[in-house]
Coordinates of C-alpha atoms and ligand atoms in Angstrom, one line a residue:
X1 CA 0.0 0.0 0.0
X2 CA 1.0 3.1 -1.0
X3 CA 1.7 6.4 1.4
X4 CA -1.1 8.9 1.6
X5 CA 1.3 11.6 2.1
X6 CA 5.3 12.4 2.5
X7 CA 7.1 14.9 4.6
X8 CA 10.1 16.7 4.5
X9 CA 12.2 17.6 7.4
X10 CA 12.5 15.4 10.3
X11 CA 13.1 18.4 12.7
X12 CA 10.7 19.3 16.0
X13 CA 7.5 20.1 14.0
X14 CA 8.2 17.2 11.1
X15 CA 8.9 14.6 13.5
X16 CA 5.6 15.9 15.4
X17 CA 3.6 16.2 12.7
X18 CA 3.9 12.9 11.3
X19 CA 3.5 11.3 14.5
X20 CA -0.1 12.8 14.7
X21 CA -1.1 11.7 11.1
X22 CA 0.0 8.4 11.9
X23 CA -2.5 8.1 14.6
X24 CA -5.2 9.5 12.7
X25 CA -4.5 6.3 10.4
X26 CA -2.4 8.5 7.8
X27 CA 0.2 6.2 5.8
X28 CA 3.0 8.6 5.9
X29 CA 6.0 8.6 4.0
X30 CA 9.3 10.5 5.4
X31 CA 12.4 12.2 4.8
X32 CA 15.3 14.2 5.4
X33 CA 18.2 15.9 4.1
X34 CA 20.4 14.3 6.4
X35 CA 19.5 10.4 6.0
X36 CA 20.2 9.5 9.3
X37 CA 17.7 11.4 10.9
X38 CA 15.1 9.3 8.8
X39 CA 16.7 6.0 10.7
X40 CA 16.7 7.8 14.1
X41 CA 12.7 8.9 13.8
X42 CA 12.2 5.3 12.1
X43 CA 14.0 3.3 14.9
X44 CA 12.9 5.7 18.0
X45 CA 9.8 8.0 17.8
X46 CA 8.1 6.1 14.7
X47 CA 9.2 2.4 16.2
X48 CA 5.8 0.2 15.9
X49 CA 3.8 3.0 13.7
X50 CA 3.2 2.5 9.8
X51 CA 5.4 5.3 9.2
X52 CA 8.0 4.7 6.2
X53 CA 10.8 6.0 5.3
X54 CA 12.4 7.5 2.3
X55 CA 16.2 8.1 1.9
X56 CA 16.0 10.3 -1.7
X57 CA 13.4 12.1 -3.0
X58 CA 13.1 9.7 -6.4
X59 CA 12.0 6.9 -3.5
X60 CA 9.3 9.2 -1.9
X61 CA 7.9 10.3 -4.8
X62 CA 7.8 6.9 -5.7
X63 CA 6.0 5.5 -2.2
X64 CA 3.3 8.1 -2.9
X65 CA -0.4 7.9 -3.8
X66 CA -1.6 9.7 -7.0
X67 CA -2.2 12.8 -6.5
X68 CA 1.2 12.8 -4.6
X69 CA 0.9 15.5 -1.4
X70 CA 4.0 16.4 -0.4
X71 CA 4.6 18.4 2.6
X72 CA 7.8 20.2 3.6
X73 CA 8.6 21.0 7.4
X74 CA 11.8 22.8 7.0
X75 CA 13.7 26.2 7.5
X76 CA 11.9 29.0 5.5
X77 CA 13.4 30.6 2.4
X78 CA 15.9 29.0 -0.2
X79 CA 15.4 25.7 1.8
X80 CA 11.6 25.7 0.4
X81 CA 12.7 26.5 -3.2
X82 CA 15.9 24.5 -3.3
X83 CA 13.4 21.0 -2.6
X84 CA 10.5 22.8 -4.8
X85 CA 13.5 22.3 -7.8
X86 CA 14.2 18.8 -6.9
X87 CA 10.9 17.5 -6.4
X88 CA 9.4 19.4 -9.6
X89 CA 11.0 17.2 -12.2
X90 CA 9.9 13.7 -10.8
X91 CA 6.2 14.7 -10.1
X92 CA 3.1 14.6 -11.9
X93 CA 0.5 17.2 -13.2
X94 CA -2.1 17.4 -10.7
X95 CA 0.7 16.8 -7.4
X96 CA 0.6 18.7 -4.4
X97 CA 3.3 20.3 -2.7
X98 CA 2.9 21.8 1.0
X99 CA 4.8 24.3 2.7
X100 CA 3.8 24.1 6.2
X101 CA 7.2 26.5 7.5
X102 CA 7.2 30.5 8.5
X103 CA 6.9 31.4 4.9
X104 CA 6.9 34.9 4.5
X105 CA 3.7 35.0 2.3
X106 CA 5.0 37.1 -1.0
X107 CA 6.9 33.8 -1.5
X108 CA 4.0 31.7 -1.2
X109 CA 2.3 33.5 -3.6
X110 CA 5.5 33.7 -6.3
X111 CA 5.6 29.6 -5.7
X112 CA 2.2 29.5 -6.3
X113 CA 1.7 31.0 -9.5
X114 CA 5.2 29.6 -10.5
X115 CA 4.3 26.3 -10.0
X116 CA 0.7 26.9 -11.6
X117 CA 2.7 26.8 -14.9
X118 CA 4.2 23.6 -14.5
X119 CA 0.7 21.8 -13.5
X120 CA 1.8 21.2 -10.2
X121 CA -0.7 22.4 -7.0
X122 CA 0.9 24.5 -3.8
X123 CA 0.1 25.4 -0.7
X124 CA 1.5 27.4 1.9
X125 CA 0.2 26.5 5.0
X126 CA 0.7 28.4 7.9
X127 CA 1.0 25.4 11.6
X128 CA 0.7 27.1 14.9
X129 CA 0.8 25.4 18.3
X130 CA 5.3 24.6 18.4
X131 CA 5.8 21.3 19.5
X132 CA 2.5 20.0 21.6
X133 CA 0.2 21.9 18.9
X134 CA 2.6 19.6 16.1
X135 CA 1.9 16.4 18.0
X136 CA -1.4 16.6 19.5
X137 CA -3.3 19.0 17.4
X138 CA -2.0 22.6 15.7
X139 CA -3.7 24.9 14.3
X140 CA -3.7 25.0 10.3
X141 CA -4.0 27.7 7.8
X142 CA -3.7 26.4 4.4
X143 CA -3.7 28.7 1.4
X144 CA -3.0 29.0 -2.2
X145 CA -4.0 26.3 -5.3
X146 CA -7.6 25.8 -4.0
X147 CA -7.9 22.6 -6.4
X148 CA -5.3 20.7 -4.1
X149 CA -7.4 21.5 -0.8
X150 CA -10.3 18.8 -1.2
X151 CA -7.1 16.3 -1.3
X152 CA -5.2 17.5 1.7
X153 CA -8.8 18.2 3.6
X154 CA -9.2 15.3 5.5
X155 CA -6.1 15.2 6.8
X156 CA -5.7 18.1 7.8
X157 CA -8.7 18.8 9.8
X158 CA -8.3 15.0 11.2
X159 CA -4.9 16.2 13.0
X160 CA -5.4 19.7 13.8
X161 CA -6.9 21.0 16.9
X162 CA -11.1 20.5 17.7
X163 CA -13.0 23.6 19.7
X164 CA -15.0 22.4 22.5
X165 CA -17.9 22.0 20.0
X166 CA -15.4 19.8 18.3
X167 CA -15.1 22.0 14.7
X168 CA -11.5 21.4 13.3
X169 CA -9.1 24.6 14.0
X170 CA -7.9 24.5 10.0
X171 CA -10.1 25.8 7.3
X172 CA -9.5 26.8 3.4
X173 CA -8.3 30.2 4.3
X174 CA -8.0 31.6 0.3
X175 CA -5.4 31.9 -2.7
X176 CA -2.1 32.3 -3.2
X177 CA -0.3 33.3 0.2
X178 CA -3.6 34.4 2.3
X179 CA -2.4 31.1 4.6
X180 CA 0.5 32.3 5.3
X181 CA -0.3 36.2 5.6
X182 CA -3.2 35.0 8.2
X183 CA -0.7 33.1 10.2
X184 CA 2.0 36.3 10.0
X185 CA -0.8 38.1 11.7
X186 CA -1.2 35.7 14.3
X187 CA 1.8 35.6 14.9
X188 CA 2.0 39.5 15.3
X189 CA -1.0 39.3 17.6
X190 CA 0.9 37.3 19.6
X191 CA 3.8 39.7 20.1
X192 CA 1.1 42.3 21.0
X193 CA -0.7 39.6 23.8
X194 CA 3.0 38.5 25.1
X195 CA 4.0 42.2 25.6
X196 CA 0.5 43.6 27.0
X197 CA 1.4 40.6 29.7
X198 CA 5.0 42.3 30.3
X199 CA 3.8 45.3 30.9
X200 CA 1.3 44.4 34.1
X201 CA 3.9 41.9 35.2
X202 CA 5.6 45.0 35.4
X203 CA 3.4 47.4 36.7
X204 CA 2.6 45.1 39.4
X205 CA 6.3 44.6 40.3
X206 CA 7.9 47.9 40.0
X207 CA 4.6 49.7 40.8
X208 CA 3.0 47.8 43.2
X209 CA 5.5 45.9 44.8
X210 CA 4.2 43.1 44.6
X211 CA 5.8 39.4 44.8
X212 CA 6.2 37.0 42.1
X213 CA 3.5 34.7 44.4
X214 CA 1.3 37.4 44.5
X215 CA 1.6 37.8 40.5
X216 CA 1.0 34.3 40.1
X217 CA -2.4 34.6 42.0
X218 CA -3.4 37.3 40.0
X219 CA -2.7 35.7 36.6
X220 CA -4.3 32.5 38.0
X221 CA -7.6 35.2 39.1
X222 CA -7.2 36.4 35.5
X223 CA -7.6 33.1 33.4
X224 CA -11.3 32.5 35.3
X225 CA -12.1 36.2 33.3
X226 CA -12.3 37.2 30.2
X227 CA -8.6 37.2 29.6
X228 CA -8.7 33.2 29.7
X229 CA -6.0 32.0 27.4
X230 CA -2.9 29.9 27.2
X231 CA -0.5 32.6 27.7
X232 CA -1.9 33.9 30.8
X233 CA -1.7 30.3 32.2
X234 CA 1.9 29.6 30.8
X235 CA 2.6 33.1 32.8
X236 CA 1.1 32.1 36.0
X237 CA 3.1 29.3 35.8
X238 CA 6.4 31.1 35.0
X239 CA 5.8 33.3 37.4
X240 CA 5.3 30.5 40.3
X241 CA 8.6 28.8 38.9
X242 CA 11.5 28.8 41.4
X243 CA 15.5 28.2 40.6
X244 CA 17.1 25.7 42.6
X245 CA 17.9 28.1 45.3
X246 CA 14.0 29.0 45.6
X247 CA 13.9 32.1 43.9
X248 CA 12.0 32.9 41.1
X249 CA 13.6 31.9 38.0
X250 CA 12.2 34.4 35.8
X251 CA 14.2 37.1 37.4
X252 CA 17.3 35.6 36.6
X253 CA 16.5 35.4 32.7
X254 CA 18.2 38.4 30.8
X255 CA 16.2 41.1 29.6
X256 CA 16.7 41.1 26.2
X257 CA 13.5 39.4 23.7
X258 CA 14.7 37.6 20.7
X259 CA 12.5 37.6 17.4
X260 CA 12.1 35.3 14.1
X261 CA 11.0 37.9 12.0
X262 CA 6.8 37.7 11.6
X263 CA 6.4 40.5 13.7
X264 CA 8.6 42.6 12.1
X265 CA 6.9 41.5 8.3
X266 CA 3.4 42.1 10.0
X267 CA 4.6 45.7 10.8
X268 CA 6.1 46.1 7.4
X269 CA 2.5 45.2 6.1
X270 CA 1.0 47.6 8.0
X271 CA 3.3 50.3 6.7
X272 CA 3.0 48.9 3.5
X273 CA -0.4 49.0 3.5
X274 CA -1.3 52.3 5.5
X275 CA -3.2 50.3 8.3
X276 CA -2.7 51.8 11.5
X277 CA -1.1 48.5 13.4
X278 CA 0.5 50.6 16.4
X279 CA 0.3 48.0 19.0
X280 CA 1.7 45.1 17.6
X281 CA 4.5 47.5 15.5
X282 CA 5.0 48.7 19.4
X283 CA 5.5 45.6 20.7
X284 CA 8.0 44.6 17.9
X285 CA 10.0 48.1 18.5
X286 CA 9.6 46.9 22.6
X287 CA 11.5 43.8 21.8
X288 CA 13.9 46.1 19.2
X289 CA 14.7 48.2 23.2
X290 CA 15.3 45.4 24.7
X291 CA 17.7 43.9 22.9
X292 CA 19.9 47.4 23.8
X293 CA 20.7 46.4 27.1
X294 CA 24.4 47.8 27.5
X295 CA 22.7 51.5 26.6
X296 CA 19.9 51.0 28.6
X297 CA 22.2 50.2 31.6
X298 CA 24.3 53.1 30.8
X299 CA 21.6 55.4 30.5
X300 CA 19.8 54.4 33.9
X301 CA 22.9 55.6 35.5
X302 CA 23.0 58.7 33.6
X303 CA 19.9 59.8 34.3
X304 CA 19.0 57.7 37.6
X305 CA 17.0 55.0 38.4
X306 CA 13.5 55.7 38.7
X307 CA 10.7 55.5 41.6
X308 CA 8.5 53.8 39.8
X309 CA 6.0 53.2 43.1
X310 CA 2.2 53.3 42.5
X311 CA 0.3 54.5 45.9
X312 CA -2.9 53.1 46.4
X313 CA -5.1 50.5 47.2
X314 CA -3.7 47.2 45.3
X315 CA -6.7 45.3 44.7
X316 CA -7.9 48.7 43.1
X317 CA -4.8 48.8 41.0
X318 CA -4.8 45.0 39.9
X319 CA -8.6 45.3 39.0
X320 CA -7.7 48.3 36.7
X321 CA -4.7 47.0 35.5
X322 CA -6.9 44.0 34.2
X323 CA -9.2 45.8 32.6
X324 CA -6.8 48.1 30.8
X325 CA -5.4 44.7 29.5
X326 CA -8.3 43.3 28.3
X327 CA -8.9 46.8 26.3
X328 CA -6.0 46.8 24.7
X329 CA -6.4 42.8 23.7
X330 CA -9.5 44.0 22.0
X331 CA -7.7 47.1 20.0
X332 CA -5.1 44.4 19.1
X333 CA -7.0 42.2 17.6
X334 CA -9.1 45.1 16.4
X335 CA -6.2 46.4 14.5
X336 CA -5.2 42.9 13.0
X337 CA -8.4 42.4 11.3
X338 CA -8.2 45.4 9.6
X339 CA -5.3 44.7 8.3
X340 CA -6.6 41.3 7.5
X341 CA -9.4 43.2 5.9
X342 CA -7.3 45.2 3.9
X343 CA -5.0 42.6 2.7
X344 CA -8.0 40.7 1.4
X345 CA -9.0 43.6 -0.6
X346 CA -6.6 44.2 -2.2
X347 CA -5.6 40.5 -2.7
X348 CA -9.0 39.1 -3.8
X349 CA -8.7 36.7 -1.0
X350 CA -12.4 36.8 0.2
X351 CA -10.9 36.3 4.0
X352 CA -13.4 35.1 6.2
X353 CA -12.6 36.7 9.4
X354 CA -15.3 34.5 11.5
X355 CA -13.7 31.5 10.3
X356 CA -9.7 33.0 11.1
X357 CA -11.1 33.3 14.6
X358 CA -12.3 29.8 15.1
X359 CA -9.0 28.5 13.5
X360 CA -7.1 30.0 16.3
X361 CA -9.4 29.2 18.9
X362 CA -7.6 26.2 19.7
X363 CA -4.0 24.7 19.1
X364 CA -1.9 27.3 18.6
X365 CA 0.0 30.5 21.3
X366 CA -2.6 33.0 21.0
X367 CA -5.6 30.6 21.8
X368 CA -8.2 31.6 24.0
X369 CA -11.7 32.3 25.1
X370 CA -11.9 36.2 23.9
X371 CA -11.8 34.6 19.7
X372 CA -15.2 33.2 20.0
X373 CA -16.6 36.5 21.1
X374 CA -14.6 37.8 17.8
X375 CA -16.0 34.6 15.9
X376 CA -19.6 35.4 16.8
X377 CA -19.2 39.7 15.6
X378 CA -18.3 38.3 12.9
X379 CA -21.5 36.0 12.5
X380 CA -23.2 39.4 13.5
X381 CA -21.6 41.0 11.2
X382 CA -19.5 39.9 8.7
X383 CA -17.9 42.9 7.3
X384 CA -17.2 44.6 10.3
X385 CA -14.6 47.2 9.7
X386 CA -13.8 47.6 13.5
X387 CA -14.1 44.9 15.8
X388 CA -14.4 47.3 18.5
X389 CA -17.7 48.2 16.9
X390 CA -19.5 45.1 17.8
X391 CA -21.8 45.3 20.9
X392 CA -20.2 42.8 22.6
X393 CA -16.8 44.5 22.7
X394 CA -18.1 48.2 22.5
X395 CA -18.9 47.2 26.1
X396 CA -16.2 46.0 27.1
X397 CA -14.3 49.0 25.8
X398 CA -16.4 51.7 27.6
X399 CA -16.5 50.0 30.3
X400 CA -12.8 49.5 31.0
X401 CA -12.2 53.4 29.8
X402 CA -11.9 55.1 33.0
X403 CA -9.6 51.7 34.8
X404 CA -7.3 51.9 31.4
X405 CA -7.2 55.9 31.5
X406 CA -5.6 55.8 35.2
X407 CA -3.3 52.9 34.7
X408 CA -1.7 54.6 31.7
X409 CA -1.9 57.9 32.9
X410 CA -0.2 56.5 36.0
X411 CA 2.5 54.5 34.2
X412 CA 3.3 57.9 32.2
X413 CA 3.3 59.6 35.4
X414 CA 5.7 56.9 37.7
X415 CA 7.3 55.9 34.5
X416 CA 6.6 52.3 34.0
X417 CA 7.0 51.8 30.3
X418 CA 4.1 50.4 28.7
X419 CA 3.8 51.4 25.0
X420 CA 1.0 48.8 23.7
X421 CA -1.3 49.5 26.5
X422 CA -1.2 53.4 26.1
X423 CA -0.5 53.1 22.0
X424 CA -3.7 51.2 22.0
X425 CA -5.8 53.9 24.2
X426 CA -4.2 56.5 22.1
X427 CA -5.6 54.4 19.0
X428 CA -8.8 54.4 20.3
X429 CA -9.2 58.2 21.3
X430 CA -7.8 58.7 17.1
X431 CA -10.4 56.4 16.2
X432 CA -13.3 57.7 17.7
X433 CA -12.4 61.4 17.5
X434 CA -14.5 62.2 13.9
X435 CA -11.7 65.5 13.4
X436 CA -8.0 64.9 14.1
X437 CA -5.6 67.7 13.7
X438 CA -4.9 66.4 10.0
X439 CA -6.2 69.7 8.8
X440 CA -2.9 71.7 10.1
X441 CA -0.5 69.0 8.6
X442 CA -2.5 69.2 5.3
X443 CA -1.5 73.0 5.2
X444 CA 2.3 72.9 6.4
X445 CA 2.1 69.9 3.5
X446 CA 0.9 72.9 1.2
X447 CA 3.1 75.7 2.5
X448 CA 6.7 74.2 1.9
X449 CA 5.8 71.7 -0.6
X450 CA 2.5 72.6 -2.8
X451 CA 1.4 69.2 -1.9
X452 CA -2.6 70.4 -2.2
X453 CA -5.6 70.0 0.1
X454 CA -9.1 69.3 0.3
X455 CA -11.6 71.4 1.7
X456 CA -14.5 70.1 3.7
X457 CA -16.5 73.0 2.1
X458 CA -15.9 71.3 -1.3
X459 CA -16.7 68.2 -3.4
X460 CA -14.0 65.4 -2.1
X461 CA -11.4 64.8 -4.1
X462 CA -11.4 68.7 -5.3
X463 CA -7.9 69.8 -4.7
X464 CA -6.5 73.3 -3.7
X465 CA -3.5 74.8 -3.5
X466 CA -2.8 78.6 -1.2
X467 CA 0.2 80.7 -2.0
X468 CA 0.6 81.0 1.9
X469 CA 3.2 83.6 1.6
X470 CA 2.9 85.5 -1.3
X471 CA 6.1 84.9 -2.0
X472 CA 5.6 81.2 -3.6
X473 CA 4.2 80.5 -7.0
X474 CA 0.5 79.3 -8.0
X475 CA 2.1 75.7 -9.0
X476 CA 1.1 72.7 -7.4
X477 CA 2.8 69.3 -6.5
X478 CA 0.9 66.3 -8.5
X479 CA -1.3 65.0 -5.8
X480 CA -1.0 61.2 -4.7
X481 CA -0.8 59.0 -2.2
X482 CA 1.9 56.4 -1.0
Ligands
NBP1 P1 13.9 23.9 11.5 O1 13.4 25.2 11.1 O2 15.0 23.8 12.5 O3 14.4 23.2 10.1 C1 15.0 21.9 10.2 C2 14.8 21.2 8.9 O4 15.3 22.0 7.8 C3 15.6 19.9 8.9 O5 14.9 18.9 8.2 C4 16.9 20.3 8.2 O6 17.5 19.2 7.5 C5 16.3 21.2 7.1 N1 17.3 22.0 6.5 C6 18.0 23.1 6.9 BR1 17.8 23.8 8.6 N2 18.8 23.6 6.0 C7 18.7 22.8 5.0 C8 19.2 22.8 3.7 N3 20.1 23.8 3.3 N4 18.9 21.9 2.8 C9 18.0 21.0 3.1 N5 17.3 20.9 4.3 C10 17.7 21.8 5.2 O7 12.8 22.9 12.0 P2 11.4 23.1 12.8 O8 11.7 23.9 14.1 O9 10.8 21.8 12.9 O10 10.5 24.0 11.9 C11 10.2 23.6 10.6 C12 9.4 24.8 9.9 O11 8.2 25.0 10.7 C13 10.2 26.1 9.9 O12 9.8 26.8 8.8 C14 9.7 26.8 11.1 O13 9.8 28.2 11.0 C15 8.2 26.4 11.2 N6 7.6 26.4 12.5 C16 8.3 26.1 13.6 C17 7.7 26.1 14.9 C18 8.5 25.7 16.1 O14 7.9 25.8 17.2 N7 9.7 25.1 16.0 C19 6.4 26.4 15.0 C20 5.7 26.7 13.9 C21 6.3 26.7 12.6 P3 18.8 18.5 8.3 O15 18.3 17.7 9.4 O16 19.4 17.8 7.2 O17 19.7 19.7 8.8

């Protein structure tokens, strides 16, 4: 009997992946670069399953059922297209190949098209979840040749994660690269949850004093709320962990944040796109200050350390502090679909935003309770432009307004850094405020450059130009916009 699909890259999340089609009764075929890695899964991991393996490509192209699906689980970039080459000349018309890595998605959708031409299906699939998600149930984004997805279907919502109403956690997300531009935005969200966390852990501990038991209660007193999700638990637990001499480990870990790269390509999106994504762009630019930790000693010496205490009554504090977080979740995710919204656009991806929600529901970092209230605005409503918009999180918003004011008006005042919480409140107050000071810019624009304005006396899209000082000319610049 033939394999009903092969994988590539015998690595953490190939190994895992495999493991977890097998038990879904998958026949799967596998290899690796480096052949002895296939004899290590084959002889530890896979002993006793019916995984096979494959020591060239020729040989697992050859175990294969027609059409051949072919997923590869390796390091994103050249990697991808180096094994695309290889496997391109000994499949057929009608084969699938699967990228399943951290594809940046404008090369998903240059391998798509480019392998459109040669008969052969793609998809980039986006797999969230690390490890555990891999083994036990990820979440899945596939995009790109929709013909290959009724082939790759079953078993790809047979190993990915279930909801608590059982629905897989993988759906068709669109063409070309949606798959992987949905699962860059994840993963930017999650840069925006991880650092809203940071900055109450450290509110609490600078501000309030409190100790890392005390933390721990309160994250524990925060999962029961509307802020259930995994990464408040795996912070409660962090935060409980203790070295071997019974402090808390977390404290000893240096203070600079590493990064892969998706939120920095989710920022240059945003840019890229004119979506205004400040708090996840914040929290990449947090991790960017971290990382200068000999400056930020020197300069804490320079200008002295700080007295960062927060008077007050600390149940007050923690309860307000909570709230401010959960508001600032909301303008995350708020900020993410649009830019979802406005990549779909201007793909043709015809996203379906209700349907990204439930796909991250379960198996992968950013799952939690807070998507199915996103999952049902978007029953409501399907083309919300704001998420913040729908009843259900309009409420929570105003609310938490007057909690989220003091905490960031305290942090500026104490100096606690916390740029997504107050970037997100100062989102919000640009959002909802129907004139912004635009006007002025629009006329210094005009006054050194001739760049034009509208008047909101006039026809939009009526341009004018003033000679401000009677000095300039009556020319204009050629009005556009980048
Ligand atoms: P890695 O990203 O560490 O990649 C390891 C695999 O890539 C091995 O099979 C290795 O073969 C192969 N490889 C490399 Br590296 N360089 C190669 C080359 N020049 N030619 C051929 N093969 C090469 O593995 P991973 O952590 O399992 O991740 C796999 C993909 O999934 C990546 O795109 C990653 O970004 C993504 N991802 C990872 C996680 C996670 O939590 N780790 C989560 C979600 C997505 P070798 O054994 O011969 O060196």
């Amino acid at each position: 009997m033939k394999g009903d699909i092969g994988v590539i890259g015998l690595a953490v999340m190939g190994q895992n992946l495999i493991l977890n089609m097998n038990d879904h009764g998958y026949k799967v075929v596998a290899h690796n670069r480096t052949a002895e890695k296939v004899d290590e899964f084959l002889q530890g991991p896979a002993k006793g399953t019916n995984i096979v393996g494959a020591y060239s490509l020729q040989e697992l192209v050859d175990k294969l059922e027609s059409p051949r699906k072919i997923m590869l689980m390796v390091r994103a970039g050249d990697v991808v297209d180096s094994f695309i080459d290889k496997l391109v000349p000994l499949l057929d018309k009608g084969d699938i190949i699967i990228d399943g890595g951290n594809t940046n998605f404008p090369d998903t959708n240059r391998r798509v098209a480019a392998l459109k031409e040669k008969g052969i299906h793609f998809i980039g699939s986006g797999v969230s979840g690390g490890e555990e998600g891999a083994r036990f149930g990820p979440s899945i984004m596939p995009g790109g040749s929709p013909e290959a997805w009724p082939f790759v279907k079953p078993i790809f919502q047979a190993i990915s994660a279930k909801t608590e109403n059982n629905e897989p956690c993988c759906d068709w997300v669109g063409n070309d690269g949606a798959g992987h531009f949905v699962k860059m935005v994840h993963n930017g969200i999650e840069y925006g949850d991880m650092q809203l966390i940071t900055e109450a852990y450290q509110f609490m501990k600078d501000g309030l004093g409190m100790t890392h038991d005390e933390m721990q209660s309160v994250f524990i007193e925060w999962n029961k709320t509307e802020l259930n999700s995994y990464l408040v638990e795996i912070t409660s637990d962090i935060l409980g962990y203790k070295d071997t001499d019974g402090e808390p480990l977390v404290e000893k870990i240096l203070d600079t944040a590493g990064q892969k790269g998706t939120g920095k390509w989710t920022g240059i999106n945003a840019l890229d796109m004119g979506i205004p994504l400040t708090l996840i762009t914040e929290s990449v630019f947090a991790r960017c200050l971290s990382s200068l930790k000999d400056q930020r000693v020197e300069a804490e010496e320079l200008f002295g350390k700080k007295e960062s205490i927060v008077e007050g009554d600390k149940q007050v504090w923690i309860e307000a502090l909570r709230q401010a977080l959960l508001a600032s979740k909301i303008i995350s995710y708020a900020q993410g679909f649009m830019l979802m919204r406005e990549a779909s656009n201007e793909n043709g991806w015809d996203l379906n935003y209700g349907n990204v929600a439930l796909m991250w529901r379960g198996g992968c970092i950013i799952r939690s309770a807070f998507l199915s209230n996103i999952r049902d605005a978007y029953d409501i409503d399907p083309e919300l432009s704001f998420l913040g918009s729908d009843s259900y999180f309009k409420g929570i918003l105003e609310n938490s307004m007057t909690a989220w004011r003091k905490v960031a008006a305290k942090s500026m005042e104490v100096g606690i850094p916390m740029p997504s919480m107050t970037s997100a409140l100062t989102f919000l107050d640009g959002y909802t405020t129907a004139r912004l000071p635009a006007n002025l810019l629009q006329a210094q624009r005009d006054y050194f450059g001739a760049h034009t304005y509208e008047r909101v006396d006039k026809p939009k899209g009526e341009f004018f130009h003033t000679n401000w000082t009677g000095k300039g000319g009556d020319v204009s610049s050629t009005t556009y916009n980048s």
